[in-house]
Amino acid sequence: MPPVTIRDVAKRLKLSITTVSRALDGYDDVAAKTRQRVVRAARTMGYVPSRAARQLRRQRADVIGYILPASGPHFTDPFFSEFIAGLGDAATSHNFDLLVSTAAPDSAAEKQIYARWVQSRLVDGIVVSRMRLRDWRARYLVKNKFPFVAHGHTLLTLKFPYIEIDSRAGFELLVQHLVARGHRRIGYIGAPANLTLQADRFAGYQNGLSAAGIAFDATLCAEGDLTRAGGYQAALQLLDLPTPPTALIGANDLTAAGAMRAARERGLTVGRDIAIAGYDGTDDSEHTQPPLTTLKQPVYDIAQRLVEMLVARIAGDALAAAQTVLQPVLIVRESTGGPSG
Amino acid sequence: MPPVTIRDVAKRLKLSITTVSRALDGYDDVAAKTRQRVVRAARTMGYVPSRAARQLRRQRADVIGYILPASGPHFTDPFFSEFIAGLGDAATSHNFDLLVSTAAPDSAAEKQIYARWVQSRLVDGIVVSRMRLRDWRARYLVKNKFPFVAHGHTLLTLKFPYIEIDSRAGFELLVQHLVARGHRRIGYIGAPANLTLQADRFAGYQNGLSAAGIAFDATLCAEGDLTRAGGYQAALQLLDLPTPPTALIGANDLTAAGAMRAARERGLTVGRDIAIAGYDGTDDSEHTQPPLTTLKQPVYDIAQRLVEMLVARIAGDALAAAQTVLQPVLIVRESTGGPSG
DNA sequence: TTGTAGGCGTTATCAA
DNA sequence: TTGATAACGCCTACAA
């Protein structure tokens, strides 16, 4: 059976489709009694407006989009689980739907998705995450005047709303913590250099060192890729140095988890022979063995707030152009010796 | 500026919109030269068909939907990261988009989402996961003749396509493995009783015991909720028995991870003092400490194949009604003594 | 090979 | 307070 349309409802009630539409949309120029009849009939007949028709007429989809920075099988960063949960919950509560796609960063597929979503007006707005220093996505969306919000900034002179964690300050804190525990040779496992988060976190690491009067040593730095495997490889490299570091900081928790594994393989007991710390602070970090010292960012809340900003922006609210910077919270656990260590 | 429509392209070329439409859709009754002009003009003008209009006309959205069984902040099961990655990649490669929402199982919100998606034809088909024994979702979708595919079966006498892992056989294998390592008191931490997976895995556990001539002991069984926290709590309960189990099986890896934590807190060394095993086998299981013995299901592939089946079904392909059962693979790691243990 | 016209299901404008 | 009617942008018989 074909879906029931507004026409069916109107016919059944011997009313015009206009009246039905207005009654359902809650206009106040409909007799209370009529409205009641309409609402009841619509419910019993199971009428739900066609998205396509409504969308065509109103020129908006009530959908927001998000693209996961990955494609392929092994994708399990808990950061993104929590992020998506936040986006989804917030979208629902604002009567939006969430469209999700996957694409490797800077791939042709990614560009194609953006073009398609924007040009075909499939979505009304986009949430962009894991920003890059010279992010073509920001450029593209600004150029097309397309509503979007970001998790993190760029180096470009573009104005757009974002929420961001002051990870630079966070990493300074982290270094300070390690120095207080007596560490001088502190290694750093970073992310690809084109990412904003790498620039920030690396800068924080360097600042932390210099604040403690420790000379920066490039040989103690390696590049990871924000995955466990990347952290593992990079950590091995650092641990096999003639004079290895006594502490390692990963650009995120996954990197740190990989580093923990590498340390164990080299016969080191994490938290005693070597200190390891990460960044993100999703639940998983509490459940590594030993539990991971980390900087916690409120991922779920950030996602929710991003959606709120985006929805406001789609509605044309100028206020939504805000740029918010939050402070991460240092959580000290056993991987760096424990709270009282 | 308003988006460019097919009319704009036609006007510019002094052609009818029909010709433009047909040229772009690759019909062969368009002069090669005309097509070329049209394609070029469309590209330079940045024309992309309006989704809403096309959708209204063709009565399909080219969108499939998936609902994450969770709402709230702490949602980080790697199973679902991988599942979504698989859905997203497969959807993209079939020229579909993926709509994602979140809702607690059996909540009012969940029902509402289904009603909305189905009735408003927002999506052309739905992927359903974590099936329940008497699953109203399957009932609802079958009743509405709405295309869907499932990860797992139900107890209902409904015919629908699904892919499923023979987790019953898997758990028998797991018990067998533990028995071979000398365990007789094998505990089980399950999932909520209304879930299909619980029925299957619990049955497999029981079968495994009886095959080994071990009497079933209900006091060695506890109910978890497929989260780490749930596994932790349930494990504590079992470990604090007068005569605690020497081995624990979790209904999934997260449960097992929680159990490992509980064991450590009780001063036990996992893999030596107690054996612990799980189910799912995402990358994370390899990185617990010690690495977790588990039954691996090919999550990413399953997700991809589900999408393929769904797409075929949406296209009206009867073949897509298949019901596939795959075998899980036992992966023995240190948490039960190691491969050679 | 190209063009005309109708309609997909809504919402919104204007009259009645 | 209600109803007729015109779009929204596209696809596709059918006609030319």
Coordinates of N, CA, C and O in Angstrom, one line a residue, chain A residues 197-283:
Chain A
L197 N 45.8 19.9 15.8 CA 46.0 19.4 17.1 C 47.5 19.0 17.3 O 48.0 19.2 18.4
Q198 N 48.2 18.6 16.3 CA 49.6 18.3 16.4 C 50.4 19.6 16.7 O 51.2 19.7 17.6
A199 N 50.1 20.7 15.9 CA 50.8 21.9 16.1 C 50.6 22.4 17.6 O 51.5 22.8 18.3
D200 N 49.4 22.3 18.1 CA 49.1 22.8 19.4 C 49.8 21.9 20.5 O 50.4 22.4 21.4
R201 N 49.6 20.6 20.3 CA 50.1 19.8 21.4 C 51.6 19.8 21.4 O 52.2 19.8 22.5
F202 N 52.2 19.8 20.3 CA 53.6 19.8 20.2 C 54.2 21.1 20.8 O 55.2 21.1 21.5
A203 N 53.5 22.2 20.5 CA 53.9 23.5 21.0 C 53.8 23.5 22.6 O 54.7 24.0 23.3
G204 N 52.7 22.9 23.1 CA 52.5 22.8 24.5 C 53.7 22.0 25.1 O 54.2 22.3 26.2
Y205 N 54.0 20.9 24.5 CA 55.1 20.0 24.9 C 56.4 20.8 25.0 O 57.1 20.8 26.0
Q206 N 56.7 21.6 24.0 CA 57.9 22.4 23.9 C 57.9 23.5 25.0 O 58.9 23.7 25.7
N207 N 56.8 24.1 25.1 CA 56.7 25.2 26.1 C 56.9 24.6 27.5 O 57.6 25.2 28.4
G208 N 56.3 23.4 27.7 CA 56.4 22.8 29.0 C 57.9 22.5 29.4 O 58.4 22.8 30.5
L209 N 58.6 22.0 28.4 CA 60.0 21.7 28.6 C 60.8 23.0 28.9 O 61.5 23.1 29.9
S210 N 60.6 24.0 28.1 CA 61.4 25.2 28.3 C 61.0 25.9 29.7 O 61.9 26.5 30.3
A211 N 59.8 25.8 30.0 CA 59.4 26.4 31.3 C 60.1 25.6 32.5 O 60.4 26.2 33.5
A212 N 60.4 24.4 32.2 CA 61.1 23.6 33.3 C 62.7 23.7 33.1 O 63.4 23.0 33.8
G213 N 63.1 24.5 32.1 CA 64.5 24.6 31.9 C 65.1 23.4 31.3 O 66.3 23.1 31.4
I214 N 64.3 22.6 30.5 CA 64.9 21.4 29.9 C 65.1 21.7 28.4 O 64.2 22.3 27.8
A215 N 66.2 21.4 27.9 CA 66.5 21.7 26.4 C 65.7 20.7 25.6 O 65.6 19.6 25.9
F216 N 65.1 21.3 24.5 CA 64.3 20.5 23.6 C 65.3 19.5 22.8 O 66.3 20.0 22.3
D217 N 64.9 18.3 22.7 CA 65.7 17.3 22.0 C 64.9 16.6 21.0 O 64.1 15.8 21.3
A218 N 65.2 17.0 19.7 CA 64.3 16.4 18.6 C 64.4 14.9 18.5 O 63.5 14.3 18.0
T219 N 65.5 14.3 18.9 CA 65.6 12.9 18.8 C 64.6 12.2 19.7 O 64.3 11.0 19.6
L220 N 64.0 12.9 20.7 CA 63.1 12.3 21.6 C 61.6 12.4 21.0 O 60.7 12.0 21.7
C221 N 61.5 12.9 19.8 CA 60.2 13.1 19.2 C 60.0 12.2 18.0 O 60.9 12.0 17.2
A222 N 58.8 11.6 17.9 CA 58.5 10.7 16.8 C 57.1 11.0 16.3 O 56.3 11.6 17.0
E223 N 56.9 10.6 15.1 CA 55.5 10.9 14.5 C 54.7 9.7 14.5 O 55.1 8.6 14.0
G224 N 53.5 9.8 15.1 CA 52.5 8.7 15.1 C 51.4 9.0 14.2 O 51.5 10.0 13.4
D225 N 50.3 8.3 14.2 CA 49.2 8.7 13.4 C 47.9 8.6 14.1 O 46.8 8.4 13.6
L226 N 48.0 8.8 15.4 CA 46.8 8.8 16.3 C 46.1 7.4 16.5 O 45.1 7.3 17.0
T227 N 46.8 6.4 16.0 CA 46.3 5.0 16.2 C 47.2 4.3 17.2 O 48.3 4.7 17.5
R228 N 46.7 3.2 17.7 CA 47.5 2.4 18.6 C 48.7 1.8 17.9 O 49.8 1.8 18.5
A229 N 48.5 1.4 16.7 CA 49.7 0.8 15.9 C 50.7 1.8 15.7 O 51.9 1.6 15.9
G230 N 50.3 3.0 15.4 CA 51.3 4.1 15.2 C 52.1 4.4 16.4 O 53.3 4.6 16.4
G231 N 51.3 4.5 17.5 CA 52.0 4.8 18.8 C 53.0 3.7 19.2 O 54.1 4.0 19.7
Y232 N 52.6 2.5 18.9 CA 53.5 1.3 19.2 C 54.8 1.4 18.4 O 55.9 1.4 19.0
Q233 N 54.7 1.7 17.1 CA 55.9 1.8 16.3 C 56.8 2.9 16.8 O 58.0 2.7 16.9
A234 N 56.2 4.1 16.9 CA 57.0 5.2 17.3 C 57.6 5.0 18.7 O 58.8 5.4 18.9
A235 N 56.9 4.4 19.6 CA 57.5 4.2 20.9 C 58.7 3.3 20.8 O 59.7 3.5 21.5
L236 N 58.6 2.2 20.0 CA 59.7 1.3 19.9 C 60.9 2.1 19.5 O 62.0 1.9 20.0
Q237 N 60.7 2.9 18.5 CA 61.8 3.7 18.0 C 62.5 4.5 19.1 O 63.7 4.5 19.2
L238 N 61.7 5.1 19.9 CA 62.3 6.0 21.0 C 62.9 5.1 22.1 O 63.9 5.5 22.6
L239 N 62.3 4.0 22.4 CA 62.8 3.2 23.5 C 64.1 2.5 23.1 O 64.9 2.1 24.0
D240 N 64.3 2.4 21.8 CA 65.6 1.7 21.4 C 66.7 2.7 21.2 O 67.8 2.3 20.6
L241 N 66.5 4.0 21.6 CA 67.6 4.9 21.5 C 68.7 4.5 22.5 O 68.4 3.8 23.4
P242 N 69.9 5.0 22.2 CA 71.0 4.7 23.1 C 70.6 5.2 24.5 O 70.8 4.4 25.5
T243 N 70.2 6.4 24.6 CA 69.7 6.8 25.9 C 68.2 7.1 25.8 O 67.8 8.2 25.4
P244 N 67.3 6.1 26.1 CA 65.9 6.3 25.8 C 65.3 7.3 26.9 O 65.8 7.5 27.9
P245 N 64.1 7.8 26.5 CA 63.4 8.7 27.4 C 62.9 7.9 28.6 O 62.7 6.7 28.5
T246 N 62.6 8.6 29.7 CA 62.1 7.9 30.9 C 60.6 8.2 31.0 O 59.9 7.7 31.8
A247 N 60.1 9.0 30.1 CA 58.7 9.3 30.0 C 58.2 9.6 28.6 O 59.0 10.1 27.8
L248 N 57.0 9.2 28.3 CA 56.5 9.3 26.9 C 55.1 10.0 27.0 O 54.3 9.6 27.7
I249 N 54.9 11.0 26.1 CA 53.6 11.6 26.0 C 53.1 11.3 24.6 O 53.8 11.5 23.6
G250 N 51.9 10.8 24.5 CA 51.2 10.5 23.2 C 50.3 11.6 22.9 O 49.7 12.3 23.7
A251 N 50.1 11.9 21.6 CA 49.2 12.9 21.1 C 47.8 12.6 21.5 O 47.0 13.5 21.5
N252 N 47.5 11.4 21.6 CA 46.1 11.0 22.1 C 46.3 9.7 22.9 O 47.3 9.1 23.0
D253 N 45.2 9.3 23.4 CA 45.2 8.1 24.3 C 45.5 6.8 23.5 O 46.2 5.9 24.1
L254 N 45.1 6.7 22.3 CA 45.4 5.5 21.5 C 46.9 5.4 21.3 O 47.4 4.3 21.4
T255 N 47.5 6.5 21.0 CA 48.9 6.6 20.8 C 49.6 6.1 22.1 O 50.5 5.3 22.0
A256 N 49.2 6.6 23.2 CA 49.7 6.2 24.5 C 49.5 4.8 24.8 O 50.4 4.1 25.3
A257 N 48.4 4.2 24.4 CA 48.1 2.8 24.6 C 49.1 2.0 23.8 O 49.6 1.0 24.3
G258 N 49.4 2.4 22.6 CA 50.4 1.7 21.8 C 51.7 1.8 22.4 O 52.5 0.8 22.4
A259 N 52.0 2.9 22.9 CA 53.3 3.1 23.6 C 53.5 2.2 24.8 O 54.6 1.6 25.1
M260 N 52.4 2.0 25.5 CA 52.4 1.2 26.7 C 52.8 -0.3 26.3 O 53.6 -1.0 26.9
R261 N 52.2 -0.7 25.2 CA 52.5 -2.0 24.7 C 54.0 -2.2 24.3 O 54.6 -3.1 24.7
A262 N 54.5 -1.1 23.7 CA 55.9 -1.2 23.3 C 56.8 -1.3 24.5 O 57.7 -2.1 24.5
A263 N 56.4 -0.5 25.5 CA 57.2 -0.5 26.7 C 57.2 -1.9 27.4 O 58.3 -2.4 27.8
R264 N 56.1 -2.5 27.5 CA 56.0 -3.8 28.0 C 56.9 -4.8 27.3 O 57.6 -5.6 27.8
E265 N 56.8 -4.7 26.0 CA 57.6 -5.6 25.1 C 59.1 -5.4 25.4 O 59.9 -6.3 25.1
R266 N 59.5 -4.2 25.8 CA 60.9 -4.0 26.1 C 61.2 -4.3 27.5 O 62.3 -3.9 28.1
G267 N 60.2 -4.9 28.2 CA 60.5 -5.4 29.6 C 60.3 -4.3 30.6 O 60.8 -4.5 31.7
L268 N 59.7 -3.2 30.2 CA 59.6 -2.1 31.2 C 58.2 -2.2 31.9 O 57.2 -2.6 31.3
T269 N 58.1 -1.9 33.1 CA 56.9 -1.8 33.8 C 56.4 -0.3 33.8 O 57.0 0.6 34.3
V270 N 55.3 -0.2 33.1 CA 54.8 1.2 33.0 C 54.3 1.8 34.3 O 53.6 1.1 35.0
G271 N 54.7 3.0 34.6 CA 54.3 3.6 35.9 C 55.5 3.5 36.9 O 55.5 4.2 37.9
R272 N 56.4 2.6 36.6 CA 57.6 2.4 37.5 C 58.9 2.7 36.7 O 59.6 3.6 37.0
D273 N 59.1 1.9 35.7 CA 60.3 2.0 34.9 C 60.2 3.2 33.9 O 61.1 3.8 33.4
I274 N 58.9 3.4 33.5 CA 58.7 4.5 32.5 C 57.3 5.1 32.7 O 56.4 4.4 33.2
A275 N 57.2 6.4 32.5 CA 55.9 7.0 32.6 C 55.3 7.2 31.3 O 56.0 7.6 30.3
I276 N 54.0 7.0 31.1 CA 53.4 7.2 29.8 C 52.1 8.0 30.1 O 51.3 7.7 31.0
A277 N 51.8 9.0 29.2 CA 50.6 9.7 29.3 C 50.0 10.0 28.0 O 50.6 10.0 27.0
G278 N 48.7 10.3 28.0 CA 48.0 10.5 26.7 C 47.1 11.7 26.7 O 47.3 12.6 27.6
Y279 N 46.1 11.8 25.8 CA 45.2 12.9 25.7 C 43.9 12.4 25.1 O 43.9 11.7 24.1
D280 N 42.8 12.8 25.8 CA 41.4 12.6 25.3 C 40.6 12.2 26.6 O 39.6 12.9 26.8
G281 N 41.0 11.2 27.3 CA 40.3 10.9 28.5 C 39.0 10.3 28.4 O 38.1 10.5 29.2
T282 N 38.7 9.5 27.3 CA 37.5 8.8 27.2 C 37.6 7.6 28.3 O 38.6 7.4 28.8
D283 N 36.5 7.0 28.5 CA 36.4 5.9 29.5 C 37.5 4.9 29.4 O 38.0 4.4 30.4

